[in-house]
Short mmCIF file of C-alpha atoms in Angstrom, two decimals:
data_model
loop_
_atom_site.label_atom_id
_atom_site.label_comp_id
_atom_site.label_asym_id
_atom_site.label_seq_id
_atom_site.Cartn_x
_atom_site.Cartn_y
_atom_site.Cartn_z
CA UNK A 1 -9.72 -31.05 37.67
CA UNK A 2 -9.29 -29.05 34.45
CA UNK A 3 -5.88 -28.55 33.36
CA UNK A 4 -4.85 -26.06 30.30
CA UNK A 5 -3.38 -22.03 30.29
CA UNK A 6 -4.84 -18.72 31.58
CA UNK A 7 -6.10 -16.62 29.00
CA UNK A 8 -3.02 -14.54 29.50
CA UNK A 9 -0.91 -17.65 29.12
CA UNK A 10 -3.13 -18.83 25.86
CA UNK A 11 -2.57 -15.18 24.48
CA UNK A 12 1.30 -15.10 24.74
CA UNK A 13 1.73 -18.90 23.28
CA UNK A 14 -0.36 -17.75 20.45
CA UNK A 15 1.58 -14.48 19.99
CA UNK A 16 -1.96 -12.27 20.06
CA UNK A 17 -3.10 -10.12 23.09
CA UNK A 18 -5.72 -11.24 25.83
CA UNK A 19 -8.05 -8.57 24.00
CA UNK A 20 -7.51 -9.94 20.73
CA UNK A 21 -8.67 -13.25 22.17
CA UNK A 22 -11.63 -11.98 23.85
CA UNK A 23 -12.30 -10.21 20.95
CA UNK A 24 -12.44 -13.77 18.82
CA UNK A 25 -14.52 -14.80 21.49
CA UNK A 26 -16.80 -11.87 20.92
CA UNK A 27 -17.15 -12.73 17.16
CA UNK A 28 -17.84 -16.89 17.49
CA UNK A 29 -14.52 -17.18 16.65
CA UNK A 30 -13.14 -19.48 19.45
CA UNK A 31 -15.29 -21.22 22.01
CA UNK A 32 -15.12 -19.72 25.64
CA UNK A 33 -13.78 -22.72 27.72
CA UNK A 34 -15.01 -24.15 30.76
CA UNK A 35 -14.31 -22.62 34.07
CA UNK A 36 -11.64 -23.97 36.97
CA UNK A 37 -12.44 -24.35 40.94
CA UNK A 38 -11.16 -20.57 40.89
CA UNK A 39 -13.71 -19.33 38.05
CA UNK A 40 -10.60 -19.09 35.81
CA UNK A 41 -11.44 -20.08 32.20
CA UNK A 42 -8.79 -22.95 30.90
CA UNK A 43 -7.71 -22.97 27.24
CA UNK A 44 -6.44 -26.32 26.47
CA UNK A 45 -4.15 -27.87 23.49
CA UNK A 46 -8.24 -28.06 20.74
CA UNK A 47 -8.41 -24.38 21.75
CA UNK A 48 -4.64 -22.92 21.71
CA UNK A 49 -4.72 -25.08 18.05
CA UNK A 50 -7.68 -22.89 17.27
CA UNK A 51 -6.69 -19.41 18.41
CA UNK A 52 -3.64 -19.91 16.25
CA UNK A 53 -5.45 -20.96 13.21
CA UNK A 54 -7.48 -18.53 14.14
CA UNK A 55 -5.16 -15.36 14.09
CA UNK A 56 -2.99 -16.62 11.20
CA UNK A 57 -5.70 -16.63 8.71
CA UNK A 58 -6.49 -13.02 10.07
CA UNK A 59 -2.80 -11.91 9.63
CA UNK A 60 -2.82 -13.05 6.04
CA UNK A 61 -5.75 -10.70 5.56
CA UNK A 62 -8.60 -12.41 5.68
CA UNK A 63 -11.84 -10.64 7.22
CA UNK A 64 -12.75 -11.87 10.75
CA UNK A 65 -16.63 -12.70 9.11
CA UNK A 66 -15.21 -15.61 6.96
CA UNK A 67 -12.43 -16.82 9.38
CA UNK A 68 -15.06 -19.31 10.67
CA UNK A 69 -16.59 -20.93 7.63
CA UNK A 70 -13.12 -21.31 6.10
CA UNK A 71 -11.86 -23.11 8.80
CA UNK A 72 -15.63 -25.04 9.26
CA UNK A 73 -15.23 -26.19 5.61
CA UNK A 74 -13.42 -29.20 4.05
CA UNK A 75 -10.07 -29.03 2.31
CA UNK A 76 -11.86 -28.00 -1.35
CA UNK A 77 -14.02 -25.39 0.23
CA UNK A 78 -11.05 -24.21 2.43
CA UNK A 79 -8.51 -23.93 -0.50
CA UNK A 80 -11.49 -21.94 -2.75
CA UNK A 81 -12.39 -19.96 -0.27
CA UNK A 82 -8.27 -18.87 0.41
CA UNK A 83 -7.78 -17.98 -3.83
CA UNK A 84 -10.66 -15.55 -3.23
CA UNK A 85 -9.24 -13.90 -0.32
CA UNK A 86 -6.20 -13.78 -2.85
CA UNK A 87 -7.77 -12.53 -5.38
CA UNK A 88 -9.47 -9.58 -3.35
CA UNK A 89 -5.81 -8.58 -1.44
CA UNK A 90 -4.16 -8.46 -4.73
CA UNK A 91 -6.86 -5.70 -5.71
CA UNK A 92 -6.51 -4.02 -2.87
CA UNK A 93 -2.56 -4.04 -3.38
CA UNK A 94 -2.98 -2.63 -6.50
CA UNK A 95 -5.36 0.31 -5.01
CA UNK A 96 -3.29 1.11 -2.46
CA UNK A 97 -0.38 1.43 -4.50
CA UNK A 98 -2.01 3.63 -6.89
CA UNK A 99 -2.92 5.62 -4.14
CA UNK A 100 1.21 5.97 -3.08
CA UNK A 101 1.69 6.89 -6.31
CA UNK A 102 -0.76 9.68 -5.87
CA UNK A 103 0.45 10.88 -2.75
CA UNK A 104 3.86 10.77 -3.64
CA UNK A 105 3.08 12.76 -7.10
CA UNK A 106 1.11 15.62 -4.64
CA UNK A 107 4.50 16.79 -3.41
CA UNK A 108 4.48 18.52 -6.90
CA UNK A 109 1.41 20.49 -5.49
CA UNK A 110 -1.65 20.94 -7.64
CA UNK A 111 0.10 20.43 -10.48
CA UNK A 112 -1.44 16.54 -10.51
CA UNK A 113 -4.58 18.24 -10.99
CA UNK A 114 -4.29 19.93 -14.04
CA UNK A 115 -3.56 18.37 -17.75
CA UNK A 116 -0.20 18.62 -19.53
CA UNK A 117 -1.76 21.41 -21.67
CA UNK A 118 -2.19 23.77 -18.50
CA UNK A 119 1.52 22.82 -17.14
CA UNK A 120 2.66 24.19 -20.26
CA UNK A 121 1.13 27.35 -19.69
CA UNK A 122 2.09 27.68 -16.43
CA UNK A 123 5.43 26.91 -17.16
CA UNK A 124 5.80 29.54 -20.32
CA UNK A 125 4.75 32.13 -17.17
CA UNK A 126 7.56 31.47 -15.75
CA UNK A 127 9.76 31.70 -18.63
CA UNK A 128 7.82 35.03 -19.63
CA UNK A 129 9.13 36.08 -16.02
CA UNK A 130 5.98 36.36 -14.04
CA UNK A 131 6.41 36.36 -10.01
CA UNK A 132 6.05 32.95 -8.09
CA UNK A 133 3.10 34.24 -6.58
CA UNK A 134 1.31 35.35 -9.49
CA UNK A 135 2.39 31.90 -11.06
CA UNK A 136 1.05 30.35 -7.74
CA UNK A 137 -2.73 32.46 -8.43
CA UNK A 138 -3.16 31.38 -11.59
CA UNK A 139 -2.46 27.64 -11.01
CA UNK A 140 -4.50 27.96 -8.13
CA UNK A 141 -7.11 29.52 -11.24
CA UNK A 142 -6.57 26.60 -13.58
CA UNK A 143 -7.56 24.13 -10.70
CA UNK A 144 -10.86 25.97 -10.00
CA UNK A 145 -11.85 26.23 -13.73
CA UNK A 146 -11.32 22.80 -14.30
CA UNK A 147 -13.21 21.35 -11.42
CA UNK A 148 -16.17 24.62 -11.93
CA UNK A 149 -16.17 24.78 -15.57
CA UNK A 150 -14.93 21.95 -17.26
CA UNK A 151 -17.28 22.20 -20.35
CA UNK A 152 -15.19 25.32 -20.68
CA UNK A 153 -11.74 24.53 -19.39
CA UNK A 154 -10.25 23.86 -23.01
CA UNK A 155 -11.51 27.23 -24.08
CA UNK A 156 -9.85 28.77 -21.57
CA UNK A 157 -6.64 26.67 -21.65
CA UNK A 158 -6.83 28.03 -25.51
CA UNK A 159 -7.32 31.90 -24.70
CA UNK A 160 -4.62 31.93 -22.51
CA UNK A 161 -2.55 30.49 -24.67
CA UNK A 162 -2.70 33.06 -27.32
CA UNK A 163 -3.04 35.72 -25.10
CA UNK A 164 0.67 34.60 -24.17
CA UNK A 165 1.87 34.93 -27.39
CA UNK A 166 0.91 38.83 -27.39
CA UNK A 167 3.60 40.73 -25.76
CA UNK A 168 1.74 44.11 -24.77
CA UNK A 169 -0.63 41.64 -22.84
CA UNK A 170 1.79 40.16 -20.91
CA UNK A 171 3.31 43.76 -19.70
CA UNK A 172 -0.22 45.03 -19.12
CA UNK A 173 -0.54 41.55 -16.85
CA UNK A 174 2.11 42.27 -15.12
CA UNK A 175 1.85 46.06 -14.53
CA UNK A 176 -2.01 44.50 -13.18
CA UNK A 177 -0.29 42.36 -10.69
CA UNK A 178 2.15 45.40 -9.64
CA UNK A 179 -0.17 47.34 -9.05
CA UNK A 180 -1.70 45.59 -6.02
CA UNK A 181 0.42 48.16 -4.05
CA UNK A 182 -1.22 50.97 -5.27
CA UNK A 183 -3.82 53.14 -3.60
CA UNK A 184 -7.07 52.06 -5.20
CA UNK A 185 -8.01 55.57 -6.64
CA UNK A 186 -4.45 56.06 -7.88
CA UNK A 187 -5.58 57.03 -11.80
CA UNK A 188 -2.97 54.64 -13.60
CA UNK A 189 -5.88 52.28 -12.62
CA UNK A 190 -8.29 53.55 -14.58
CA UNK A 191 -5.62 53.54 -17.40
CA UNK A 192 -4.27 50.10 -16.84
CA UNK A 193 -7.92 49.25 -16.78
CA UNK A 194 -8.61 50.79 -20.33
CA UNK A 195 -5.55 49.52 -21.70
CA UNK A 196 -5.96 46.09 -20.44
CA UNK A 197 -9.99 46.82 -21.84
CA UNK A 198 -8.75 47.68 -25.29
CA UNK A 199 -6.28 44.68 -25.32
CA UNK A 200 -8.94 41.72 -24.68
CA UNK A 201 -11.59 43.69 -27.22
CA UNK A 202 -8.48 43.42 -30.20
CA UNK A 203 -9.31 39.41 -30.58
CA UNK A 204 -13.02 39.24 -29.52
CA UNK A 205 -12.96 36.13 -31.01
CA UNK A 206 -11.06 34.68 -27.82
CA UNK A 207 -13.72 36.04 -26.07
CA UNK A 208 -16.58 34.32 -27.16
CA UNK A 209 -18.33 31.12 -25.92
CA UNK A 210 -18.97 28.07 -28.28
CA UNK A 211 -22.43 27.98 -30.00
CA UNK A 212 -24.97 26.01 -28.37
CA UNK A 213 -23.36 27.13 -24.86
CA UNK A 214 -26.38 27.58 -22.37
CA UNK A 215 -24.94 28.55 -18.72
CA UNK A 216 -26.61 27.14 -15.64
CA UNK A 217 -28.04 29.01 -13.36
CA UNK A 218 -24.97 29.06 -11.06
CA UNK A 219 -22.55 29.84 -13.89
CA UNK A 220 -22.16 33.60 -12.04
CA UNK A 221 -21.00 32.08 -9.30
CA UNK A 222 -18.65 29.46 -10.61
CA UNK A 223 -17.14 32.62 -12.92
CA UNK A 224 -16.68 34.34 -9.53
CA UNK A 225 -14.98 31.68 -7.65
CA UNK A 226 -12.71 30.93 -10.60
CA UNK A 227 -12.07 34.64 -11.87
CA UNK A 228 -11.53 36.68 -8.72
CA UNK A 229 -9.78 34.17 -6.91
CA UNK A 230 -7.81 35.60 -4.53
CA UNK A 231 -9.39 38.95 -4.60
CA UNK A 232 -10.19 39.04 -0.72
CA UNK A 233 -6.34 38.59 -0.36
CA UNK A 234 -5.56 40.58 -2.40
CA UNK A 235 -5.64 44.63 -1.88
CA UNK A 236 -8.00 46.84 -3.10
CA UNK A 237 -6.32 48.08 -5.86
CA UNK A 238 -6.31 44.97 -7.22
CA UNK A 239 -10.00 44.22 -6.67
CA UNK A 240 -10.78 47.89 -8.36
CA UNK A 241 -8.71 47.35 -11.20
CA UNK A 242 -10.56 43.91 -12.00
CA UNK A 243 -14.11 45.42 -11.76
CA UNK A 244 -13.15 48.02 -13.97
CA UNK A 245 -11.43 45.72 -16.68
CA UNK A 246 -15.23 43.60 -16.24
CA UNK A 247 -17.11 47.03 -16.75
CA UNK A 248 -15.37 47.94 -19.53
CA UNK A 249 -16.06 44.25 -20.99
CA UNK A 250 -19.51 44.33 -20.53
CA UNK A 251 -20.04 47.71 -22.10
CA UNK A 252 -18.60 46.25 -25.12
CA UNK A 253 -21.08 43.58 -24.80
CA UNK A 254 -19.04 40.80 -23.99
CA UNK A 255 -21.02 38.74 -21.16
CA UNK A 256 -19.58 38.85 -18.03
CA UNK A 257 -21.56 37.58 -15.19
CA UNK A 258 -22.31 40.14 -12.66
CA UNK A 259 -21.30 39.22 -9.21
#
């Protein structure tokens, strides 16, 4: 008569589920046992010292596929074999931690994204007293730019830093951003739209594009993406006052995709 546990029994002793056990059994893991009178299978002391073996190598992380030849080999090949394992869960520490670092830096928002240069900018906004939300849009801007047009980010990064520095820009912004509440044929448009115009034209040198710059044949849609971001939340007002400000641009001949 054969004597030994249920698999139920062999399970609980070994501190692992009956599924985990079939699921050794599954991979070559552990030998199914013989059968009783009653067609029960009987796991005796060889195969409970197994299973255990079994499921403590795969609790201290190593993969099911090499659970078997580890415990197959001798003591050199076994004790090799474990500094590998070792070696390969202290990588993956060290990934996974990175990676908590990264989520726990994301609770800042997109500001991971973007270089210290751009922060800087976006933080003089505030202290120039822009709104949160037009903060928000161009952050939101910055992020697109950099992942569109990175050949051009730095450019950018350096136009809107002097623009900054230029007063009457920054209350022509601003005025721009008001006027998102205005009825898009309201005339200050076309007069913030000059004025705004006239002010870009004044340093045409920020304007320009390094020498040698060829744009791909997609570069009017990456301008569009990054430039009139959040123009389909945004009222019509705003989007008029934009297309205006481009017209006026391209009249001048500065060369600004057409969408």
């Amino acid at each position: 008569m054969l004597t030994g546990v249920t698999i139920g029994q062999a399970a609980a002793f070994a501190g692992v589920t009956v599924k985990t056990v079939r699921h050794y059994h599954r991979h070559g893991l552990l030998d199914e046992p013989p059968r009783d009178s009653s067609g029960y299978r009987r796991y005796g002391s060889a195969d409970l010292l197994r299973l255990v073996q079994v499921r403590a190598l795969a609790a201290a992380g190593v993969p099911l596929a090499e659970v078997g030849p580890l415990l197959d080999a001798d003591a050199e090949q076994f004790t090799t074999g474990l500094v590998d394992v070792e070696r390969r869960l202290t990588e993956r520490i060290a990934e996974l931690t990175a990676r908590l670092d990264t989520l726990r830096r994301l609770a800042d928002g997109d500001r991971l994204l973007l270089p210290g240069r751009a922060l800087a900018i976006l933080d003089r906004l505030t202290e120039l007293g822009f709104s949160d939300d037009y903060v928000t849009g161009q952050r939101e801007a910055l992020v697109l730019s950099k992942a569109l047009s990175p050949e051009l980010f730095d450019l950018f990064l350096t136009q809107f830093e002097h623009r900054l520095d230029d007063p009457e820009f920054g209350d022509l912004t601003k005025r721009g951003w008001e006027a998102r509440s205005w009825d898009p044929h309201d005339p200050r448009i076309d007069e913030l739209a000059a004025a705004l115009a006239d002010n870009l034209l004044a340093k045409r040198e920020l304007l320009e594009v390094p020498a040698g710059y060829e744009p791909g044949p997609d570069a009017a849609t990456r301008y569009g993406l990054v430039n009139h971001h959040l123009e389909d939340q945004s009222s019509a007002a705003w989007t008029r006052l934009n297309a205006l400000v481009e017209a006026k641009l391209r009249a001048a001949g500065v060369p600004i995709p057409h969408q």
